[in-house]
PDB file of C-alpha atoms in Angstrom:
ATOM      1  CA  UNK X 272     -47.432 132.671 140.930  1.00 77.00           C
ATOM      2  CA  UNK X 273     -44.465 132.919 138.725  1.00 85.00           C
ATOM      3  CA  UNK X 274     -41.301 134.413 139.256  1.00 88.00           C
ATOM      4  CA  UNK X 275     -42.127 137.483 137.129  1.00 91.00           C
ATOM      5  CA  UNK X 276     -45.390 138.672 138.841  1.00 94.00           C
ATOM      6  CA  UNK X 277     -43.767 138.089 142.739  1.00 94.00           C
ATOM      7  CA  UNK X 278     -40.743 140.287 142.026  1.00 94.00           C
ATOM      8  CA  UNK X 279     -43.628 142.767 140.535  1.00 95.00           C
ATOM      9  CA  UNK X 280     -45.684 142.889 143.665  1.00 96.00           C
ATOM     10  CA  UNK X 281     -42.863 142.331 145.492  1.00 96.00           C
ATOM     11  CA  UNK X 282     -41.225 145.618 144.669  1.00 96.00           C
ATOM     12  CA  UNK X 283     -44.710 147.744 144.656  1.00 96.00           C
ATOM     13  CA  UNK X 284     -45.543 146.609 147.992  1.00 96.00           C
ATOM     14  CA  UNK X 285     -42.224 147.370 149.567  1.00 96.00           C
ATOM     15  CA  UNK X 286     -41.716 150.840 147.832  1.00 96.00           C
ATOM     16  CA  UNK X 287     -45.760 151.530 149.278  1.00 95.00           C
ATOM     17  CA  UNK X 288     -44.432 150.957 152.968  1.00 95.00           C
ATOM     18  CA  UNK X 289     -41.373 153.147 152.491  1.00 94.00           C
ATOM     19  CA  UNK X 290     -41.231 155.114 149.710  1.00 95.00           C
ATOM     20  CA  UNK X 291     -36.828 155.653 149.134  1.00 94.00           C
ATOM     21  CA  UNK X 292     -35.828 159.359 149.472  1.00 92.00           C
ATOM     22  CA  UNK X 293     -32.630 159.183 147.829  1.00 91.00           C
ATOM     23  CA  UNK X 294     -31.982 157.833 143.975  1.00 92.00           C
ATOM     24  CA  UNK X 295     -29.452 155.498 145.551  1.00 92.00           C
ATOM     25  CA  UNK X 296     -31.877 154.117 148.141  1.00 93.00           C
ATOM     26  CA  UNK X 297     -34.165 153.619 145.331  1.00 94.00           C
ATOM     27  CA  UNK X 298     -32.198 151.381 143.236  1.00 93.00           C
ATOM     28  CA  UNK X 299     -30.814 149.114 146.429  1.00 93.00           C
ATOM     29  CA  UNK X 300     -34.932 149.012 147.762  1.00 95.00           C
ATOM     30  CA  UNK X 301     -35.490 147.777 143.856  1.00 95.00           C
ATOM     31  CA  UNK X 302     -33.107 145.230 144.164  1.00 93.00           C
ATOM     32  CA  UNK X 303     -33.387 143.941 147.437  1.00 94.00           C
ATOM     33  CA  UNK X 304     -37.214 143.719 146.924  1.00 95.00           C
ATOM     34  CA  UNK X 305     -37.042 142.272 143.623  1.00 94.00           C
ATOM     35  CA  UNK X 306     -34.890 139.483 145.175  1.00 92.00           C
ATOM     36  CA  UNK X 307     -36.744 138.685 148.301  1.00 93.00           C
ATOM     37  CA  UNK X 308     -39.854 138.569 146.235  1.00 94.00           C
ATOM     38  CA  UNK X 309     -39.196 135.537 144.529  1.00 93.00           C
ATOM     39  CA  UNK X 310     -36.205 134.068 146.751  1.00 92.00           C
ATOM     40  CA  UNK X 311     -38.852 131.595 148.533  1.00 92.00           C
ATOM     41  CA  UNK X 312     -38.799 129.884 145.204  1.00 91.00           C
ATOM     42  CA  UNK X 313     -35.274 128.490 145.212  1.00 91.00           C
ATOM     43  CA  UNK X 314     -37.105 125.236 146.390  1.00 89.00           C
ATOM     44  CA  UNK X 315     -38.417 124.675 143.112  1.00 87.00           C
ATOM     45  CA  UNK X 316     -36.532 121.950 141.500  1.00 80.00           C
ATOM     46  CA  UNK X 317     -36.798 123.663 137.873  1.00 79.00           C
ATOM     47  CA  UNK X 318     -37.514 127.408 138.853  1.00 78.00           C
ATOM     48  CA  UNK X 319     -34.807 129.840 137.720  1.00 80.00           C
ATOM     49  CA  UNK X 320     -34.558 131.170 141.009  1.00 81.00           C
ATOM     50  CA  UNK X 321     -33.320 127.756 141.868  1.00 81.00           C
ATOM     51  CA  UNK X 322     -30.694 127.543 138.858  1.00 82.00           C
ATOM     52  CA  UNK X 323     -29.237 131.107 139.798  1.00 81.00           C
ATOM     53  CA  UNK X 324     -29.254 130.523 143.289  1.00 78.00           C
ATOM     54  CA  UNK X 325     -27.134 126.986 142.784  1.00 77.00           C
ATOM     55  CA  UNK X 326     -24.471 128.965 140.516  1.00 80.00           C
ATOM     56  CA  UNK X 327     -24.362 131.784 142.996  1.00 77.00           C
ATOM     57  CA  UNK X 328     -23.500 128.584 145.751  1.00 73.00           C
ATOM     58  CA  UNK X 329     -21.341 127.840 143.106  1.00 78.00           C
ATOM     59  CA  UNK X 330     -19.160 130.984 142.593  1.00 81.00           C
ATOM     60  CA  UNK X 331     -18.965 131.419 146.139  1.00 73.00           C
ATOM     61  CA  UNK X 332     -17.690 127.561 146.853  1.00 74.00           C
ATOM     62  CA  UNK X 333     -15.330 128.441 144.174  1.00 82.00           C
ATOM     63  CA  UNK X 334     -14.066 131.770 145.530  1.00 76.00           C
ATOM     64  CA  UNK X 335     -13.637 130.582 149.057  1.00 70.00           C
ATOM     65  CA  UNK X 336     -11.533 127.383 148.093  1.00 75.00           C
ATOM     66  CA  UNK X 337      -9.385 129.893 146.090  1.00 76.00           C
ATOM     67  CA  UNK X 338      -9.200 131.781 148.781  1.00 68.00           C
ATOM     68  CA  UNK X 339      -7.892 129.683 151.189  1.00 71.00           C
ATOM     69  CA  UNK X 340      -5.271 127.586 148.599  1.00 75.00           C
ATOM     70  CA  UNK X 341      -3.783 130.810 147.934  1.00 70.00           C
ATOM     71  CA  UNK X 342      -3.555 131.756 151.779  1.00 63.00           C
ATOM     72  CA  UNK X 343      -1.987 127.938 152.040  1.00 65.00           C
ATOM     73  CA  UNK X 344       0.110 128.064 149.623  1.00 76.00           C
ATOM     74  CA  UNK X 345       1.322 131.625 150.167  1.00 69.00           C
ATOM     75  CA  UNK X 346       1.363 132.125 153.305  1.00 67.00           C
ATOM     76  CA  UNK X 347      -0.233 135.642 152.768  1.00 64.00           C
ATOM     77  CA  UNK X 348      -2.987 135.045 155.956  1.00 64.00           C
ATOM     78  CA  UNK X 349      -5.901 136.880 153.794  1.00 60.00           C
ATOM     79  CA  UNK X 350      -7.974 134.758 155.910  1.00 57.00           C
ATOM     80  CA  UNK X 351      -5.907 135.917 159.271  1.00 59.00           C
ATOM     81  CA  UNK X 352      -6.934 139.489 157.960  1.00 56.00           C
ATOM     82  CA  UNK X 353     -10.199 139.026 157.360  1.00 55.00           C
ATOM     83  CA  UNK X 354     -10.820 137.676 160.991  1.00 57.00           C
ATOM     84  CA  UNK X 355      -9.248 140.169 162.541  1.00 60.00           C
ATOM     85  CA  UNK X 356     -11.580 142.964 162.012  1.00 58.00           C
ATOM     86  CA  UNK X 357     -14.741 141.971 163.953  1.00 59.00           C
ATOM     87  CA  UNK X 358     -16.705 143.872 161.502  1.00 69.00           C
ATOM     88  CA  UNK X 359     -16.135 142.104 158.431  1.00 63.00           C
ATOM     89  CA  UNK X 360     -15.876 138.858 160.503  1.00 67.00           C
ATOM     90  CA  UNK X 361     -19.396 139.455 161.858  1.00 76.00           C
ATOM     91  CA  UNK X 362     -20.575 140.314 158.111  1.00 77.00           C
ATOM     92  CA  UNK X 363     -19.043 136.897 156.869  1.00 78.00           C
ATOM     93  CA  UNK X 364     -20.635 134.697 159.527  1.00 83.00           C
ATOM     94  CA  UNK X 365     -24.066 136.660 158.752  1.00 86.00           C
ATOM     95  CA  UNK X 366     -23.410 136.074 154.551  1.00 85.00           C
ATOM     96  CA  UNK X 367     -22.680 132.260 155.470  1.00 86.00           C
ATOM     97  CA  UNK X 368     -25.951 131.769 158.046  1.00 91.00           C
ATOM     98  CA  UNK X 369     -27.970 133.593 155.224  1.00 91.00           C
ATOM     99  CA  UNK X 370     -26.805 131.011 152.289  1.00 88.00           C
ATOM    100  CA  UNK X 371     -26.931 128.216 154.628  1.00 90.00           C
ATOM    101  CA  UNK X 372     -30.484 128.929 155.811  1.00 93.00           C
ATOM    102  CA  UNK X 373     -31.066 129.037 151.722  1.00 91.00           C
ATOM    103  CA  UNK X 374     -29.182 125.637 151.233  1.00 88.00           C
ATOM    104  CA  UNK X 375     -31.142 124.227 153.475  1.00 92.00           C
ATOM    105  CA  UNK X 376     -34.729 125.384 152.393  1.00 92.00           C
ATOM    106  CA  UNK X 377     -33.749 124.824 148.613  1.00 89.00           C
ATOM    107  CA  UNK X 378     -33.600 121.068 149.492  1.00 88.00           C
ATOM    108  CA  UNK X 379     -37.086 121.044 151.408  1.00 90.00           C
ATOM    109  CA  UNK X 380     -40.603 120.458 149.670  1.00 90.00           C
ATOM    110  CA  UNK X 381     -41.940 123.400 147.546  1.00 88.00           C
ATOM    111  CA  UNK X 382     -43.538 125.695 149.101  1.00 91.00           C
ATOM    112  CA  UNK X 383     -42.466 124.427 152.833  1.00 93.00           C
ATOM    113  CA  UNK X 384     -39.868 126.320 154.584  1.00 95.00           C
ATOM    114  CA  UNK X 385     -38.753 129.025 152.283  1.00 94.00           C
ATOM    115  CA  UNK X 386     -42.573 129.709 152.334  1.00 95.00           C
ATOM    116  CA  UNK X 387     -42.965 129.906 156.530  1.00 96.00           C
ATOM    117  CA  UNK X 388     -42.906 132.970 158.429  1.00 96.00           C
ATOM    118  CA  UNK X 389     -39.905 131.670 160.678  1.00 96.00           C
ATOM    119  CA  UNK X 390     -38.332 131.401 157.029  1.00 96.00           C
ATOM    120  CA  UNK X 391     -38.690 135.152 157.106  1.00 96.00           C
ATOM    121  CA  UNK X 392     -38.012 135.986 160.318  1.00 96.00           C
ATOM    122  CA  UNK X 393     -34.768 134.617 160.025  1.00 96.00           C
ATOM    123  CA  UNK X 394     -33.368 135.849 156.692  1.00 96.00           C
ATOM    124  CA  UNK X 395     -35.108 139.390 157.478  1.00 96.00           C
ATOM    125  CA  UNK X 396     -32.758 139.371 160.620  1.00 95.00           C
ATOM    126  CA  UNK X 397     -29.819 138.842 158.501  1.00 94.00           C
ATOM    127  CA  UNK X 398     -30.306 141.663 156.318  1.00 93.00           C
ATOM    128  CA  UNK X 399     -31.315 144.001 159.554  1.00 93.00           C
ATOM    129  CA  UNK X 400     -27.175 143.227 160.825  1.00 89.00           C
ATOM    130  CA  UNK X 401     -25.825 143.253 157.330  1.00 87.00           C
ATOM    131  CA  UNK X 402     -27.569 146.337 155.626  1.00 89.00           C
ATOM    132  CA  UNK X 403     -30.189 147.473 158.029  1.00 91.00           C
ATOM    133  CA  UNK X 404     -31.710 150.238 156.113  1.00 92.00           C
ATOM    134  CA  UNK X 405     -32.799 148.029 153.480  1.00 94.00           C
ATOM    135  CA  UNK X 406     -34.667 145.215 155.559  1.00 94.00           C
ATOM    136  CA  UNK X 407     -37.800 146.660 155.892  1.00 96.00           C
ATOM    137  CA  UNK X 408     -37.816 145.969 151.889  1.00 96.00           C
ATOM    138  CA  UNK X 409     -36.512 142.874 152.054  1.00 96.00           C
ATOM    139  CA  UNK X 410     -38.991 141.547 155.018  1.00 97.00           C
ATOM    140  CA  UNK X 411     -42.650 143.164 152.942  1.00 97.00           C
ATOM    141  CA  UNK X 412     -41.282 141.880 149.216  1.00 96.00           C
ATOM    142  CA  UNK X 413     -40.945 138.472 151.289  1.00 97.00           C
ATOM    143  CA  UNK X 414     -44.786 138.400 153.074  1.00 96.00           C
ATOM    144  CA  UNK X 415     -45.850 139.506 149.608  1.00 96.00           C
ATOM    145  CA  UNK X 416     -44.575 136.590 148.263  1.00 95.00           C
ATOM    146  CA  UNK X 417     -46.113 134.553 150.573  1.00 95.00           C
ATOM    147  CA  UNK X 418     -49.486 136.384 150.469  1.00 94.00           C
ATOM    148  CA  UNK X 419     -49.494 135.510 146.782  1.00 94.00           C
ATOM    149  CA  UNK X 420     -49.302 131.982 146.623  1.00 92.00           C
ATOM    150  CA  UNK X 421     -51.475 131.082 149.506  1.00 93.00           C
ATOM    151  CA  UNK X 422     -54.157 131.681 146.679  1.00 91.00           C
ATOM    152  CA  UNK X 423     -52.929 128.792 144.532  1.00 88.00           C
ATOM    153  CA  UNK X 424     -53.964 125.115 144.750  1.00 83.00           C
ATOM    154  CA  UNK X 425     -51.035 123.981 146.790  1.00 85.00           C
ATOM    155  CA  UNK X 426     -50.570 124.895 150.647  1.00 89.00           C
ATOM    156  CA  UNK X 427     -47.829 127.043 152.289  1.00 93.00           C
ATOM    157  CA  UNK X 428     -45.934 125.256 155.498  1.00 94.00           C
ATOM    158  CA  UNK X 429     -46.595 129.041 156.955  1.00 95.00           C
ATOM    159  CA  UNK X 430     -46.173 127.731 160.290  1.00 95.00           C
ATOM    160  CA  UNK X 431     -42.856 125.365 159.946  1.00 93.00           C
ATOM    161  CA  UNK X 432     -41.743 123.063 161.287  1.00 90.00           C
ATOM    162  CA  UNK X 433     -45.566 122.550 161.912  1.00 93.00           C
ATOM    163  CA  UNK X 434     -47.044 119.897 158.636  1.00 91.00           C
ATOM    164  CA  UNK X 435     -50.167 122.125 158.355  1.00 91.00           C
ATOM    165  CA  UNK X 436     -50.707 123.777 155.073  1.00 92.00           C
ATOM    166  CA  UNK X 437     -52.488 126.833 154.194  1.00 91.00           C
ATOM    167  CA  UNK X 438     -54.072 127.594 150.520  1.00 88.00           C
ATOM    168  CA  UNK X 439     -57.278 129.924 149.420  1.00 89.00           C
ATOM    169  CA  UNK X 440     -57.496 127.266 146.222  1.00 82.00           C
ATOM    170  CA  UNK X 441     -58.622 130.153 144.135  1.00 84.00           C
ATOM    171  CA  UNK X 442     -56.324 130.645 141.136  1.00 80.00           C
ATOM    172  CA  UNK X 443     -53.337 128.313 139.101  1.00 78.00           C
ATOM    173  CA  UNK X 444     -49.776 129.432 139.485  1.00 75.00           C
ATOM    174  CA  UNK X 445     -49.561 130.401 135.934  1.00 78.00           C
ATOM    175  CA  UNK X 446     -53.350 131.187 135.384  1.00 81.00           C
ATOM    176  CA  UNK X 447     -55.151 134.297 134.487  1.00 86.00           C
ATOM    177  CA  UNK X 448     -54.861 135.470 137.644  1.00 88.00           C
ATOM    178  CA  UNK X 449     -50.959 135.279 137.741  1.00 88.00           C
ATOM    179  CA  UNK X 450     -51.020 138.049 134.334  1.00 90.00           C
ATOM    180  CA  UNK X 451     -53.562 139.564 136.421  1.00 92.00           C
ATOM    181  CA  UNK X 452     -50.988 140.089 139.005  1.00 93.00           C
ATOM    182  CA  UNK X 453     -48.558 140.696 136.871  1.00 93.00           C
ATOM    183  CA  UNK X 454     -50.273 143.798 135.236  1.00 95.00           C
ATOM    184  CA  UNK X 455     -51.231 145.159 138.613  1.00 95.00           C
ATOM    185  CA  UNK X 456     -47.497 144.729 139.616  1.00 95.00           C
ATOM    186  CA  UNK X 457     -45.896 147.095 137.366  1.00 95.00           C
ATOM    187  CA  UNK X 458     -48.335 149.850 137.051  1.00 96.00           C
ATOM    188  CA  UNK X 459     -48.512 149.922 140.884  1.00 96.00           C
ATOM    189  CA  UNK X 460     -44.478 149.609 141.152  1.00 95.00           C
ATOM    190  CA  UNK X 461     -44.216 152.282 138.586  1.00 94.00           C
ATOM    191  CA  UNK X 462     -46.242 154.662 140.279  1.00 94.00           C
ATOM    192  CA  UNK X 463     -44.557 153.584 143.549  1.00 94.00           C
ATOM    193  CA  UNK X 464     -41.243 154.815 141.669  1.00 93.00           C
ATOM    194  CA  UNK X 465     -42.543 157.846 139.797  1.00 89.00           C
ATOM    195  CA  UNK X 466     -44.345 159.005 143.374  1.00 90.00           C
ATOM    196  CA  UNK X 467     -41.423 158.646 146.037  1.00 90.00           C
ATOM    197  CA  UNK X 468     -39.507 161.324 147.395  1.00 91.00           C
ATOM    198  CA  UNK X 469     -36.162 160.102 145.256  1.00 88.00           C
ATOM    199  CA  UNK X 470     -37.560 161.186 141.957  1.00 87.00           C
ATOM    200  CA  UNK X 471     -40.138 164.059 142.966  1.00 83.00           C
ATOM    201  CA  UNK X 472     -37.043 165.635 144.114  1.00 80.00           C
ATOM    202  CA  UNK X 473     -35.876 165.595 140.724  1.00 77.00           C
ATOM    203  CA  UNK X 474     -38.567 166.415 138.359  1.00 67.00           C
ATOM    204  CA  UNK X 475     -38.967 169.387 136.847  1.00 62.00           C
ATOM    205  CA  UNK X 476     -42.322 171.320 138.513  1.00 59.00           C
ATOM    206  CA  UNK X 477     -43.996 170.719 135.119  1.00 47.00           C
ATOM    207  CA  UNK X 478     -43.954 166.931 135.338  1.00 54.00           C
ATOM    208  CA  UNK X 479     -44.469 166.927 139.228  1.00 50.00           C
ATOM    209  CA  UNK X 480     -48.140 168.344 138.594  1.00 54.00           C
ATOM    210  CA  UNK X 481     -48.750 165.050 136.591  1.00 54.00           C
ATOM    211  CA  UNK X 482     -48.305 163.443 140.121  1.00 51.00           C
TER     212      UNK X 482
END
């Protein structure tokens, strides 16, 4: 399916299992969901998942050589700093394992690694140490992701770093179906929104007897 539709379903299904209870919890279970619904596809050559993700690699190559010529060069040991709080040392290391693990599946075969449930597993664990009140969000958006396009033509590696490939064969990635999706996406990831306990808590009583 395209990009569109799995950050659709991605976001309905994830706001189903845990509806937010705070307007702040909302937008970050948004996000996050909208993001690990379509981050499996950063090992499409010509996705735009794959074009943002290489400029985010990008930015962050960037940033870190900056970093560390103006720690060099000045002598002010930001790096020293940053080290020395386990905390943000521990955060780092999990930011770096998280983009590496991405590196590494954006180079595979489409729909191989970044498409396997170890795949998931592993990034899913990342976010649980890094922001652990979001990773339920991030690990459901994910499966749904997966769920979707084992009904296309072309297999999932589910089980890496087994060969075998898993596909229903039932629908094109861009099809009728995928609008199909699409459609079924939003209305059920608007009702997901206009339903949890963030916004009911904020509607006026006339509204909340729409719901």
């Amino acid at each position: 399916m395209l990009s569109k539709t799995h950050a659709s379903v991605g976001v309905a299904a994830a706001l189903l299992i845990r509806p937010p209870a705070t307007i702040p919890m909302l937008g970050a279970a948004i996000a996050v969901s909208a993001i690990s619904g379509t981050i499996s596809d950063i090992d499409e050559r010509h996705s735009k998942v794959k074009k943002s993700f290489d400029k985010l690699i990008g930015l962050l190559f960037i940033l870190t050589l900056a970093v560390t010529i103006m720690d060099y060069c000045l002598d002010i040991k930001i790096i020293d700093l940053l080290f020395l709080n386990d905390n943000v040392a521990q955060s780092l290391c999990a930011v770096l394992m998280f983009a590496l693990i991405c590196f590494y599946g954006g180079g595979q075969s489409h729909r191989g690694f970044m498409h396997s449930f170890a795949c998931c597993f592993m990034l899913t664990a990342i976010i649980a140490l890094l922001f652990p009140s979001v990773c339920i969000y991030f690990c459901t958006a994910f499966i749904s992701h997966i769920a979707l396009d084992i009904l296309n033509k072309k297999g999932e590696q589910l089980f890496w770093p087994l060969k075998w490939r898993a596909c229903f064969g039932v629908c094109s990635s861009d099809g009728a179906m995928n609008s199909i999706l699409l459609a079924f996406g939003l209305t059920v990831a608007l009702y997901a929104i206009c339903t949890c306990p963030a916004i009911q808590n904020i509607l006026p009583n006339e509204l909340l007897a729409i719901f």
